[in-house]
GROMACS .gro file of C-alpha atoms in nm:
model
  209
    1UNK     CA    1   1.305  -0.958  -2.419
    2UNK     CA    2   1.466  -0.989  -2.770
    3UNK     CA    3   1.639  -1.331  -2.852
    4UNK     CA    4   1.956  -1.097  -2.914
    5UNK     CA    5   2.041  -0.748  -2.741
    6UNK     CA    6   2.132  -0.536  -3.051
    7UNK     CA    7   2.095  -0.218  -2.887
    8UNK     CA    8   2.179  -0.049  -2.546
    9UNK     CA    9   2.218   0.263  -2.395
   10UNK     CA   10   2.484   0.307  -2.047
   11UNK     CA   11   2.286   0.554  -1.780
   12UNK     CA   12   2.426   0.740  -1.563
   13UNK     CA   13   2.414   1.064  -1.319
   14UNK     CA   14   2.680   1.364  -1.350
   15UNK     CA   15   2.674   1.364  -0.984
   16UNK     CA   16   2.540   1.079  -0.755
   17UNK     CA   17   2.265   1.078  -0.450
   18UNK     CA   18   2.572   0.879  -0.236
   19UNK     CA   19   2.788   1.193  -0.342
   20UNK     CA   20   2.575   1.416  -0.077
   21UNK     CA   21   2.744   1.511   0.238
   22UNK     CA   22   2.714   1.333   0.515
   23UNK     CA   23   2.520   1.610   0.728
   24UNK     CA   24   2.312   1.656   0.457
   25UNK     CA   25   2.171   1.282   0.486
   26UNK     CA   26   2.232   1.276   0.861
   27UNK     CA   27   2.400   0.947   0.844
   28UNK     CA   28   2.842   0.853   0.845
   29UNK     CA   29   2.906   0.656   0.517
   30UNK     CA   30   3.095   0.370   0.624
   31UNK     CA   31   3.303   0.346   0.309
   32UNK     CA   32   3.458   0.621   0.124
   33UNK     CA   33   3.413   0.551  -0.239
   34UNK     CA   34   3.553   0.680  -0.570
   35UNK     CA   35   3.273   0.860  -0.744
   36UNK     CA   36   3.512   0.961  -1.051
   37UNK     CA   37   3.453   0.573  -1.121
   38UNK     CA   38   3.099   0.608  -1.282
   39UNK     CA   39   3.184   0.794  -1.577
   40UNK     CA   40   3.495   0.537  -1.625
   41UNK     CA   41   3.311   0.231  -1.619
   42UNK     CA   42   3.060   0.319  -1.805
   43UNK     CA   43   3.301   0.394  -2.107
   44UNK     CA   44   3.475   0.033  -2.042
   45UNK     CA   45   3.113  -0.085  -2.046
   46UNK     CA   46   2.993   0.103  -2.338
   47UNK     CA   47   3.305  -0.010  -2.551
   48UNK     CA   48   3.282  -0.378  -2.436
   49UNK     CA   49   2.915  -0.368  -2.519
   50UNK     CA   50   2.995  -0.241  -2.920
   51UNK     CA   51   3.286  -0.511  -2.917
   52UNK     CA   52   3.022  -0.802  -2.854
   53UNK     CA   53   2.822  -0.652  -3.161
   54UNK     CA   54   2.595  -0.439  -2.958
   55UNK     CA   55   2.506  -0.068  -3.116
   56UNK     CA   56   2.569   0.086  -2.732
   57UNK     CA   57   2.619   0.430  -2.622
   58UNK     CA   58   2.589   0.671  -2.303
   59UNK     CA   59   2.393   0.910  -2.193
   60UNK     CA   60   2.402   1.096  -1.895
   61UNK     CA   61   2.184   1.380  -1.677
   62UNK     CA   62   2.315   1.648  -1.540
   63UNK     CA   63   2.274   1.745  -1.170
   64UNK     CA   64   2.275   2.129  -1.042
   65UNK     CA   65   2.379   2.028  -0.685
   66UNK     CA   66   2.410   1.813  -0.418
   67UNK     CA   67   2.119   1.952  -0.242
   68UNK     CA   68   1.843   1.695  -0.196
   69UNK     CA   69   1.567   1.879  -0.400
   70UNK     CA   70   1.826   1.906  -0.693
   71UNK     CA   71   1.911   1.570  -0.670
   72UNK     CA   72   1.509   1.513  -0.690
   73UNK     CA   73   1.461   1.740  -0.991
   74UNK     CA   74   1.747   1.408  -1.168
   75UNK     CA   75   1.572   1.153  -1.056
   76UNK     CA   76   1.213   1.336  -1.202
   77UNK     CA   77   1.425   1.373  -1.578
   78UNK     CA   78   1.540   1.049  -1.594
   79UNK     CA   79   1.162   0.920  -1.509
   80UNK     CA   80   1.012   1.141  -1.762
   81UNK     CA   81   1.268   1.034  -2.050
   82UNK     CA   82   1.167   0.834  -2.297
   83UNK     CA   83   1.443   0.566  -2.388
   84UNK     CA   84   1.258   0.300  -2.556
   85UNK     CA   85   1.391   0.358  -2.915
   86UNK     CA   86   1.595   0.641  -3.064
   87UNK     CA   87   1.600   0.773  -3.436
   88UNK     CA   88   1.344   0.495  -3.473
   89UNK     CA   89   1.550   0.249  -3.383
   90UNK     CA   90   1.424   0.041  -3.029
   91UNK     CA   91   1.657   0.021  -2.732
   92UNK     CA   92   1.681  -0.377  -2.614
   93UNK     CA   93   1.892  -0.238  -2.309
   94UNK     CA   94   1.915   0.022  -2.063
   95UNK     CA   95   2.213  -0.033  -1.820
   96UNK     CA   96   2.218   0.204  -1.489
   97UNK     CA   97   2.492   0.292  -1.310
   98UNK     CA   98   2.393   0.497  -1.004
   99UNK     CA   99   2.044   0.663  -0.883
  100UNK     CA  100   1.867   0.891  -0.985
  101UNK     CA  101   1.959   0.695  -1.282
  102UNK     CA  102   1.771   0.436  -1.234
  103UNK     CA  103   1.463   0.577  -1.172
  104UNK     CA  104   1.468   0.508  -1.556
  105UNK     CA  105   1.151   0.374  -1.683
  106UNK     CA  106   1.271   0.090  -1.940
  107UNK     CA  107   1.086  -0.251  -1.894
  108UNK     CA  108   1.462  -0.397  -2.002
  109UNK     CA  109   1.617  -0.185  -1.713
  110UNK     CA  110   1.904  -0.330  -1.602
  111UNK     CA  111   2.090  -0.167  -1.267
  112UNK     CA  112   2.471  -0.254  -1.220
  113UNK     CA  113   2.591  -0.192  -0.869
  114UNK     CA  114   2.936  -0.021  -0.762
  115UNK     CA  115   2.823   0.126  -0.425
  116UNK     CA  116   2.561   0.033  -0.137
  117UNK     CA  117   2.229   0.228  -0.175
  118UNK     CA  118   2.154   0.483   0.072
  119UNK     CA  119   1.874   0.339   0.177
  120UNK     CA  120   2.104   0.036   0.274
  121UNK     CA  121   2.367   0.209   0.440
  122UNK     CA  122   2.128   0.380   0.630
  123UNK     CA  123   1.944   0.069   0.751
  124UNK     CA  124   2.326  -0.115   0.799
  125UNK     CA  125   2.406   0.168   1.028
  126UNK     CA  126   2.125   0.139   1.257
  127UNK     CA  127   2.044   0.580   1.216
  128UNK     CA  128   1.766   0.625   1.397
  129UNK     CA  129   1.459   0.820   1.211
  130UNK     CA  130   1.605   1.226   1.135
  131UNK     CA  131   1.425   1.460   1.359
  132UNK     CA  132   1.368   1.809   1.346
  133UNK     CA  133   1.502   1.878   1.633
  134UNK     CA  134   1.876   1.810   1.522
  135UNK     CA  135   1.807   2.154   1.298
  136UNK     CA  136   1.686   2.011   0.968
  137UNK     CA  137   1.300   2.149   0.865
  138UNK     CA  138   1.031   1.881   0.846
  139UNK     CA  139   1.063   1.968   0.424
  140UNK     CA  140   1.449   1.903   0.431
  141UNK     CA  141   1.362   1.571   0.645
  142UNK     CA  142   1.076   1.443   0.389
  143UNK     CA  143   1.245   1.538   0.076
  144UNK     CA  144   1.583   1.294   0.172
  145UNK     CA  145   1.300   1.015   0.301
  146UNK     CA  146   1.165   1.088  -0.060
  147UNK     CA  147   1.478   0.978  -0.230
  148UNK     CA  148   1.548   0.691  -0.017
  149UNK     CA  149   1.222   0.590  -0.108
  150UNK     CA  150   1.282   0.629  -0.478
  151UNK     CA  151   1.570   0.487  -0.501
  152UNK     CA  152   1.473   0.183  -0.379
  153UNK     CA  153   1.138   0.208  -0.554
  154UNK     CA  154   1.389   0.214  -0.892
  155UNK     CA  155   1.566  -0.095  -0.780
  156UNK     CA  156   1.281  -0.272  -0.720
  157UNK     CA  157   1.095  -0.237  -1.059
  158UNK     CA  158   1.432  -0.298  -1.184
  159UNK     CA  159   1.395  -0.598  -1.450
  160UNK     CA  160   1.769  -0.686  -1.325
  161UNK     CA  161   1.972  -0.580  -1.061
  162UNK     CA  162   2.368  -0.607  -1.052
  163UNK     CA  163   2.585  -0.636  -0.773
  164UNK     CA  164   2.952  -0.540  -0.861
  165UNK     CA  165   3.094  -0.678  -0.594
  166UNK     CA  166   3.044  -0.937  -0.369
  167UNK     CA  167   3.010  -0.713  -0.018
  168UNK     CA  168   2.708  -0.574  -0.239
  169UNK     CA  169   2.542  -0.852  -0.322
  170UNK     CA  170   2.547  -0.983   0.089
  171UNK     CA  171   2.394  -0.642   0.148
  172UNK     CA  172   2.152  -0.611  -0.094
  173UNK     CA  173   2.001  -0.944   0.021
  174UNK     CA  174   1.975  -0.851   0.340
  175UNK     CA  175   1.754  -0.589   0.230
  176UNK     CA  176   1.523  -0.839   0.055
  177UNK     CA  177   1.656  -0.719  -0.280
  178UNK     CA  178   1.719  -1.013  -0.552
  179UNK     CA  179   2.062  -0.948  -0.761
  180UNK     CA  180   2.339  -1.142  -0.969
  181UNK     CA  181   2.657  -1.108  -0.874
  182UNK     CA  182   2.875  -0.985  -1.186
  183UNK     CA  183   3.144  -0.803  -1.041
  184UNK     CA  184   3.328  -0.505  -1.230
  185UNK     CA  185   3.654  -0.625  -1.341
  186UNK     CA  186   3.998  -0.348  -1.288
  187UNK     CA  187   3.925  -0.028  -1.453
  188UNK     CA  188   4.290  -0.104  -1.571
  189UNK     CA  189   4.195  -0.339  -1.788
  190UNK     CA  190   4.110  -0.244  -2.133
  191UNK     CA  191   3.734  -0.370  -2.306
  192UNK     CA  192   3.920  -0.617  -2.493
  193UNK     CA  193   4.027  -0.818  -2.220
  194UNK     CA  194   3.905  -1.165  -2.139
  195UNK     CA  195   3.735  -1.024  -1.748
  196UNK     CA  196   3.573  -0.772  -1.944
  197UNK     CA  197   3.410  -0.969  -2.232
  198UNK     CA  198   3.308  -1.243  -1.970
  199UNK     CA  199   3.131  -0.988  -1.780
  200UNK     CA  200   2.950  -0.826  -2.064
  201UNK     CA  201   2.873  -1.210  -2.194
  202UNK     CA  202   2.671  -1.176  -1.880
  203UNK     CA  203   2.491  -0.895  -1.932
  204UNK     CA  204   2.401  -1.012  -2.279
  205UNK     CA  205   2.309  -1.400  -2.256
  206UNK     CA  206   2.028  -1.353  -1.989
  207UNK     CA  207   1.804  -1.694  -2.006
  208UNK     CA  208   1.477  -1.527  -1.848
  209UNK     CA  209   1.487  -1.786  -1.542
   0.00000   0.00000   0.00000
């Protein structure tokens, strides 16, 4: 890891795995959460990032649908970009908002947490395993195992992991997941503010311990 972060790059999904419907991942979500938040925060993050000095900007993959095997075909373009430099120039950071995102390969990879993965909620709500019988096909069934799979998979070879809040921090250990606890300060709050900067000071001073 460089001594200082001089560049970084904001990830995140147009639409997000969590965004599915609930019959489609055969599970109730137990909280309802505002998806229109991404894209938000990762302008507030973006702009707090370039007023601590850091050359930061966003990018973003689009996704067709909600269906699983479209929200499969994300997760396979953000593995097979390259985001290591750009015009040259080498990317310190890569900061991920929501999966697919982070199935990112970056070996500075950094995943910031505003919702429970699926893979939690799923194991928090004690759903039994999906069976065929309930009308999916065995395909339907082993593509949305897939994902959970990968999106954990993304966390894990994360080389930090963010919880935004503290409920998802508890949860996320539970799962056997390591993460720092850095919550997101009020989207009402402009970059400038004080919660903002502390939060991206952070991000940016990380001691490698």
């Amino acid at each position: 890891m460089p001594e200082k972060i001089e560049t970084a790059l904001v990830c995140y999904t147009q639409t997000s795995f969590e965004n599915l419907q609930a019959d489609e991942l055969d599970y109730e979500p137990e909280e309802s959460t505002d998806f229109s938040r991404i894209p938000k925060l990762a302008e507030r993050i973006a702009e707090a990032l370039r007023l601590a000095g850091v050359d930061s900007d966003i990018v973003k993959v689009p996704q067709r649908s909600l269906e699983a095997r479209d929200v499969a075909k994300a997760a396979f373009a953000w593995r097979l970009l390259d985001l290591k430099e750009s015009n040259g120039r080498k990317i310190d950071l890569i900061i991920c908002l929501d999966f697919p995102a982070w199935s990112l390969n970056h070996p500075q990879k950094l995943c910031w947490l505003d919702m429970l993965p699926n893979f939690v909620t799923r194991r928090r709500s004690g759903q039994p395993p999906t069976s065929p019988a309930n009308g999916q096909s065995v395909e339907f069934i082993n593509n949305v195992n897939s994902l959970l799979q990968a999106e954990r998979r993304g966390l894990a070879e994360a080389w930090r992991v963010m919880a935004g809040s503290r409920p998802i921090a508890e949860e996320i250990a539970r799962s056997g997941l390591q993460s720092e606890f850095n919550p997101f300060p009020p989207l009402e709050l402009t970059a400038t503010s004080p919660e903002w900067q502390t939060v991206i000071k952070r991000v940016l001073n990380w001691n490698g311990r």
